[in-house]
Amino acid sequence: MFKFIKSLWWFIKKNWFKYVRIVIVGLILTVINLIPAYIVKLLTEAVDNETLTIDFLFYKILIPYIVTMFLIYFVTTTKRVFQNRLKVKLYYALQVKYVENILVQDATFFEVYQSGDLLTRALGDVKQVNFSGGNRLLNIFLEFMTVVVTFIAMCLIHPVLASLCIIPLSMIFVTNLLLRAKVKKNWKMVREKSSEMGNVILESITNVRTIRAYTKEEENYVKNLKYSKETYDIEKKNLKINVLFFPMFQSIVAIAQIVAYGVGGLFYIRGEITIPELAQFIIYLNLFQGPLTKIGNMINNFYQSLISADRLNEIYDSKSKVIDIENNELEGIKTIEFRDFSFKYVGDELYTLKNISVKLNEGETLGIVGKTGSGKSTLVRQLVRQMPVDQDTIFINDLAIERYNQESVRRHIGYVPQEHMLFSRSVLKNVLIGDSDATLEEVNEAVMQADFLKDIDMLNDGYDTIVGEYGVTLSGGQKQRLAIARAFLRNADVLILDDSLSAVDGKTEANIIKTLKTKRDDKTNIIVAHRLTAVMHADNIIVLSDGEITEQGTHDELMELKGWYYEQFIAQQMEEGDQDE
């Protein structure tokens, strides 16, 4: 329990007053709950002594009882309102902290944690931790205080009888201790299996068109069924443990009641306790055993929350490996330089990029070409700080990139990656991601520069057309041009097109390249491409092979070398000629 409190201390210390307020209200409710038993004692004594009158029944029994019930209702409602407000605030804080921490992670984080797993934690584990932190933790404490207060009241009536009754009830705690390890282990397996199932389901939904195209529906169904059954089997074991708990607690409570009735009756025969006192004692015993049973069940569920808290803390404690050594603000990008830059992915033995040295000045265009897997995309991703790199190997304005604030660097770069991520929103809202404050006129200009304006008229609702998840309603070329329009709208100092013209035809490519020449002639452009016509106009072109620069120069210079670039360009021209025929 203390471990759980420690994991939520960041929230508790900010909202300690709300927790204290609920505890105070809960303690008041505990005391008020003792009053009905005292009223029953007065009534029983009046009946036993034959002193019961209408006035006594009205003023000593009925009115106090009604007032007590009203107080119980009012205080209980107040407590629930306070707890629900706290729970909502905690849920919001957990979700915000979770999302904020994910958003600052680098690419290596997402190699470890898959989307389905992260989604399962955000929904299931956050819910578990929220319920325990907002309700269960406080309820355990308040129920425990009820037990303490009620036991004191029972001792004031007959301490020996109270002690005898509490002996069997203490077995509830012993049972919890014995089953604690099994519950935690089993719940950990439940959450892990839920994450695995979440990954498989999300993968199936995301790739549903590919699954249908290759007629893999049956195979995918079997795969989903397998993971679902594994999750079900683990959950079933967990439910069996829960099913055992409650009847066991009820049996223990029944033993305590037998002791109260049997031993209480014996004490009455001996004259050590009166009937009114015994009636009051039994009511207190019911108040006593109820919280104990609840505590037993809540502790069982609390063990599950400990596992969920550990899973959330794995995300909360994850730190990005991309670190700013200094916090300099980048005002603009004048030069970009890679100095003997090498890079390998985490866990790899071989370097993906080796000894890359290239400089790019403001207003210049750099073309990056090479075979598939040569490291082209990996190279340009370093500029948006997606992965940790060696210090003093990448420079912006002659200052190492890690000495700038990451966000300020990204603000000056318009990046169009290979995977064109579109959101399930309208076309307009997807374009506005580039600049949310842009006017419609500026949006039109960016869309026109990306040669996408002609497609807007073809869409059912124009700019208001919903593109669907991942842009499912658009063609490959439309998705690329929409992503390019988003980058054009940003009008950043540096524009990176990472193989972003692969799905467009030659005429559309020529229109976009023309825009780069005319509209961005004073800004820096980096174009990664397989089709060499996309980089012919570049001020400098580098050819990558196995992570190294093997050729470098302008289009004319590379053609004179008659190396890979020359051979590839001739081959592509001949291929296009054949297609025209």
Tab-separated table of N, CA and C in Angstrom, residues 251-334:
chain	number	residue	atom	x	y	z
A	251	SER	N	-18.194	-16.445	5.519
A	251	SER	CA	-18.137	-17.558	6.478
A	251	SER	C	-17.479	-17.112	7.779
A	252	ILE	N	-16.409	-16.336	7.656
A	252	ILE	CA	-15.716	-15.825	8.845
A	252	ILE	C	-16.642	-14.919	9.642
A	253	VAL	N	-17.395	-14.066	8.937
A	253	VAL	CA	-18.354	-13.165	9.590
A	253	VAL	C	-19.434	-13.979	10.318
A	254	ALA	N	-19.885	-15.046	9.685
A	254	ALA	CA	-20.910	-15.896	10.305
A	254	ALA	C	-20.406	-16.514	11.602
A	255	ILE	N	-19.136	-16.905	11.630
A	255	ILE	CA	-18.535	-17.461	12.850
A	255	ILE	C	-18.560	-16.425	13.961
A	256	ALA	N	-18.216	-15.153	13.599
A	256	ALA	CA	-18.215	-14.076	14.605
A	256	ALA	C	-19.621	-13.855	15.152
A	257	GLN	N	-20.639	-13.962	14.307
A	257	GLN	CA	-22.021	-13.781	14.760
A	257	GLN	C	-22.440	-14.917	15.703
A	258	ILE	N	-22.014	-16.139	15.376
A	258	ILE	CA	-22.318	-17.281	16.250
A	258	ILE	C	-21.715	-17.065	17.633
A	259	VAL	N	-20.473	-16.559	17.641
A	259	VAL	CA	-19.813	-16.266	18.924
A	259	VAL	C	-20.594	-15.216	19.692
A	260	ALA	N	-21.042	-14.154	18.978
A	260	ALA	CA	-21.774	-13.065	19.640
A	260	ALA	C	-23.073	-13.568	20.254
A	261	TYR	N	-23.819	-14.378	19.465
A	261	TYR	CA	-25.095	-14.859	19.978
A	261	TYR	C	-24.902	-15.884	21.097
A	262	GLY	N	-23.982	-16.815	20.850
A	262	GLY	CA	-23.793	-17.891	21.832
A	262	GLY	C	-23.167	-17.400	23.114
A	263	VAL	N	-22.007	-16.761	23.005
A	263	VAL	CA	-21.305	-16.281	24.203
A	263	VAL	C	-22.071	-15.135	24.845
A	264	GLY	N	-22.700	-14.272	23.987
A	264	GLY	CA	-23.511	-13.170	24.523
A	264	GLY	C	-24.665	-13.684	25.359
A	265	GLY	N	-25.308	-14.766	24.867
A	265	GLY	CA	-26.403	-15.370	25.629
A	265	GLY	C	-25.913	-15.933	26.941
A	266	LEU	N	-24.727	-16.552	26.934
A	266	LEU	CA	-24.147	-17.096	28.158
A	266	LEU	C	-23.870	-15.998	29.173
A	267	PHE	N	-23.300	-14.860	28.682
A	267	PHE	CA	-23.033	-13.726	29.575
A	267	PHE	C	-24.335	-13.141	30.139
A	268	TYR	N	-25.429	-13.199	29.318
A	268	TYR	CA	-26.716	-12.716	29.806
A	268	TYR	C	-27.236	-13.609	30.932
A	269	ILE	N	-27.076	-14.920	30.740
A	269	ILE	CA	-27.519	-15.863	31.788
A	269	ILE	C	-26.750	-15.604	33.081
A	270	ARG	N	-25.459	-15.268	32.923
A	270	ARG	CA	-24.631	-14.996	34.107
A	270	ARG	C	-24.922	-13.617	34.700
A	271	GLY	N	-25.689	-12.813	33.995
A	271	GLY	CA	-26.000	-11.478	34.489
A	271	GLY	C	-24.912	-10.462	34.212
A	272	GLU	N	-23.999	-10.770	33.274
A	272	GLU	CA	-22.899	-9.858	32.965
A	272	GLU	C	-23.276	-8.830	31.893
A	273	ILE	N	-24.406	-9.071	31.208
A	273	ILE	CA	-24.844	-8.153	30.163
A	273	ILE	C	-26.356	-8.184	30.093
A	274	THR	N	-26.990	-7.048	29.823
A	274	THR	CA	-28.446	-6.974	29.732
A	274	THR	C	-28.885	-7.181	28.287
A	275	ILE	N	-30.196	-7.419	28.110
A	275	ILE	CA	-30.747	-7.590	26.759
A	275	ILE	C	-30.544	-6.322	25.913
A	276	PRO	N	-30.832	-5.123	26.444
A	276	PRO	CA	-30.592	-3.905	25.648
A	276	PRO	C	-29.113	-3.759	25.242
A	277	GLU	N	-28.220	-4.079	26.180
A	277	GLU	CA	-26.796	-3.976	25.858
A	277	GLU	C	-26.392	-5.003	24.797
A	278	LEU	N	-26.960	-6.218	24.887
A	278	LEU	CA	-26.650	-7.256	23.908
A	278	LEU	C	-27.171	-6.869	22.522
A	279	ALA	N	-28.375	-6.267	22.476
A	279	ALA	CA	-28.940	-5.810	21.200
A	279	ALA	C	-28.045	-4.732	20.579
A	280	GLN	N	-27.617	-3.790	21.459
A	280	GLN	CA	-26.724	-2.724	20.984
A	280	GLN	C	-25.402	-3.315	20.501
A	281	PHE	N	-24.895	-4.301	21.212
A	281	PHE	CA	-23.620	-4.936	20.871
A	281	PHE	C	-23.707	-5.626	19.501
A	282	ILE	N	-24.824	-6.341	19.275
A	282	ILE	CA	-24.986	-7.076	18.012
A	282	ILE	C	-25.075	-6.101	16.829
A	283	ILE	N	-25.749	-4.963	17.039
A	283	ILE	CA	-25.800	-3.949	15.965
A	283	ILE	C	-24.406	-3.411	15.690
A	284	TYR	N	-23.644	-3.156	16.759
A	284	TYR	CA	-22.256	-2.703	16.575
A	284	TYR	C	-21.423	-3.765	15.852
A	285	LEU	N	-21.691	-5.034	16.184
A	285	LEU	CA	-20.961	-6.122	15.537
A	285	LEU	C	-21.224	-6.137	14.026
A	286	ASN	N	-22.508	-5.866	13.647
A	286	ASN	CA	-22.840	-5.793	12.218
A	286	ASN	C	-22.123	-4.618	11.547
A	287	LEU	N	-22.037	-3.497	12.296
A	287	LEU	CA	-21.283	-2.352	11.775
A	287	LEU	C	-19.801	-2.686	11.660
A	288	PHE	N	-19.345	-3.523	12.536
A	288	PHE	CA	-17.930	-3.896	12.607
A	288	PHE	C	-17.546	-4.873	11.496
A	289	GLN	N	-18.395	-5.889	11.288
A	289	GLN	CA	-18.044	-6.938	10.346
A	289	GLN	C	-18.206	-6.503	8.889
A	290	GLY	N	-19.148	-5.583	8.626
A	290	GLY	CA	-19.329	-5.076	7.267
A	290	GLY	C	-18.058	-4.435	6.706
A	291	PRO	N	-17.478	-3.466	7.426
A	291	PRO	CA	-16.229	-2.856	6.960
A	291	PRO	C	-15.082	-3.855	6.819
A	292	LEU	N	-15.018	-4.848	7.727
A	292	LEU	CA	-13.940	-5.843	7.628
A	292	LEU	C	-14.045	-6.641	6.333
A	293	THR	N	-15.286	-7.033	5.995
A	293	THR	CA	-15.487	-7.761	4.742
A	293	THR	C	-15.114	-6.901	3.544
A	294	LYS	N	-15.523	-5.630	3.599
A	294	LYS	CA	-15.192	-4.703	2.505
A	294	LYS	C	-13.690	-4.498	2.388
A	295	ILE	N	-13.036	-4.371	3.545
A	295	ILE	CA	-11.582	-4.188	3.530
A	295	ILE	C	-10.905	-5.381	2.869
A	296	GLY	N	-11.390	-6.589	3.209
A	296	GLY	CA	-10.813	-7.792	2.615
A	296	GLY	C	-10.936	-7.792	1.103
A	297	ASN	N	-12.137	-7.456	0.601
A	297	ASN	CA	-12.351	-7.421	-0.851
A	297	ASN	C	-11.571	-6.285	-1.508
A	298	MET	N	-11.538	-5.123	-0.828
A	298	MET	CA	-10.834	-3.974	-1.408
A	298	MET	C	-9.329	-4.203	-1.466
A	299	ILE	N	-8.801	-4.873	-0.446
A	299	ILE	CA	-7.357	-5.169	-0.458
A	299	ILE	C	-7.037	-6.129	-1.595
A	300	ASN	N	-7.929	-7.087	-1.819
A	300	ASN	CA	-7.750	-8.005	-2.944
A	300	ASN	C	-7.676	-7.224	-4.266
A	301	ASN	N	-8.608	-6.284	-4.463
A	301	ASN	CA	-8.601	-5.457	-5.671
A	301	ASN	C	-7.421	-4.481	-5.677
A	302	PHE	N	-6.996	-4.101	-4.496
A	302	PHE	CA	-5.886	-3.159	-4.379
A	302	PHE	C	-4.595	-3.790	-4.902
A	303	TYR	N	-4.430	-5.085	-4.674
A	303	TYR	CA	-3.251	-5.776	-5.203
A	303	TYR	C	-3.211	-5.672	-6.731
A	304	GLN	N	-4.388	-5.727	-7.354
A	304	GLN	CA	-4.460	-5.589	-8.805
A	304	GLN	C	-4.022	-4.188	-9.229
A	305	SER	N	-4.415	-3.196	-8.447
A	305	SER	CA	-4.027	-1.819	-8.756
A	305	SER	C	-2.527	-1.618	-8.629
A	306	LEU	N	-1.888	-2.358	-7.737
A	306	LEU	CA	-0.431	-2.246	-7.591
A	306	LEU	C	0.265	-2.648	-8.888
A	307	ILE	N	-0.240	-3.713	-9.530
A	307	ILE	CA	0.328	-4.155	-10.807
A	307	ILE	C	0.091	-3.090	-11.869
A	308	SER	N	-1.124	-2.537	-11.907
A	308	SER	CA	-1.432	-1.487	-12.882
A	308	SER	C	-0.568	-0.249	-12.645
A	309	ALA	N	-0.335	0.071	-11.373
A	309	ALA	CA	0.521	1.220	-11.055
A	309	ALA	C	1.950	0.990	-11.535
A	310	ASP	N	2.434	-0.240	-11.368
A	310	ASP	CA	3.793	-0.568	-11.855
A	310	ASP	C	3.872	-0.419	-13.372
A	311	ARG	N	2.813	-0.844	-14.066
A	311	ARG	CA	2.811	-0.745	-15.529
A	311	ARG	C	2.765	0.714	-15.986
A	312	LEU	N	2.025	1.542	-15.255
A	312	LEU	CA	1.999	2.968	-15.597
A	312	LEU	C	3.335	3.631	-15.287
A	313	ASN	N	3.935	3.233	-14.180
A	313	ASN	CA	5.221	3.827	-13.798
A	313	ASN	C	6.324	3.490	-14.799
A	314	GLU	N	6.187	2.352	-15.483
A	314	GLU	CA	7.149	2.042	-16.539
A	314	GLU	C	7.137	3.136	-17.602
A	315	ILE	N	5.948	3.654	-17.898
A	315	ILE	CA	5.821	4.728	-18.892
A	315	ILE	C	6.230	6.065	-18.281
A	316	TYR	N	5.751	6.331	-17.051
A	316	TYR	CA	6.065	7.603	-16.399
A	316	TYR	C	7.571	7.764	-16.173
A	317	ASP	N	8.236	6.660	-15.868
A	317	ASP	CA	9.674	6.726	-15.550
A	317	ASP	C	10.565	6.655	-16.782
A	318	SER	N	9.947	6.387	-17.939
A	318	SER	CA	10.746	6.337	-19.175
A	318	SER	C	11.194	7.748	-19.548
A	319	LYS	N	12.455	7.895	-19.792
A	319	LYS	CA	13.015	9.190	-20.163
A	319	LYS	C	13.569	9.130	-21.580
A	320	SER	N	13.324	10.181	-22.321
A	320	SER	CA	13.843	10.241	-23.681
A	320	SER	C	15.365	10.253	-23.652
A	321	LYS	N	15.951	9.490	-24.551
A	321	LYS	CA	17.407	9.450	-24.650
A	321	LYS	C	17.948	10.618	-25.481
A	322	VAL	N	17.031	11.346	-26.118
A	322	VAL	CA	17.422	12.554	-26.851
A	322	VAL	C	17.408	13.714	-25.862
A	323	ILE	N	18.577	14.154	-25.463
A	323	ILE	CA	18.710	15.130	-24.370
A	323	ILE	C	19.307	16.431	-24.894
A	324	ASP	N	18.751	17.539	-24.432
A	324	ASP	CA	19.320	18.854	-24.740
A	324	ASP	C	20.410	19.164	-23.724
A	325	ILE	N	21.638	19.295	-24.209
A	325	ILE	CA	22.745	19.640	-23.298
A	325	ILE	C	22.569	21.069	-22.796
A	326	GLU	N	22.161	21.941	-23.700
A	326	GLU	CA	21.844	23.324	-23.341
A	326	GLU	C	20.444	23.622	-23.838
A	327	ASN	N	19.916	24.775	-23.465
A	327	ASN	CA	18.537	25.112	-23.829
A	327	ASN	C	18.492	26.351	-24.713
A	328	ASN	N	19.422	26.422	-25.668
A	328	ASN	CA	19.459	27.575	-26.570
A	328	ASN	C	18.246	27.573	-27.490
A	329	GLU	N	17.695	28.757	-27.745
A	329	GLU	CA	16.558	28.902	-28.626
A	329	GLU	C	17.056	29.158	-30.046
A	330	LEU	N	16.603	28.354	-30.987
A	330	LEU	CA	17.018	28.513	-32.378
A	330	LEU	C	16.122	29.552	-33.045
A	331	GLU	N	16.733	30.634	-33.535
A	331	GLU	CA	15.979	31.718	-34.152
A	331	GLU	C	15.767	31.488	-35.647
A	332	GLY	N	16.652	30.758	-36.270
A	332	GLY	CA	16.550	30.489	-37.702
A	332	GLY	C	17.685	29.574	-38.124
A	333	ILE	N	17.501	28.869	-39.243
A	333	ILE	CA	18.519	27.937	-39.715
A	333	ILE	C	19.230	28.525	-40.934
A	334	LYS	N	20.518	28.789	-40.760
A	334	LYS	CA	21.343	29.334	-41.844
A	334	LYS	C	22.195	28.232	-42.491
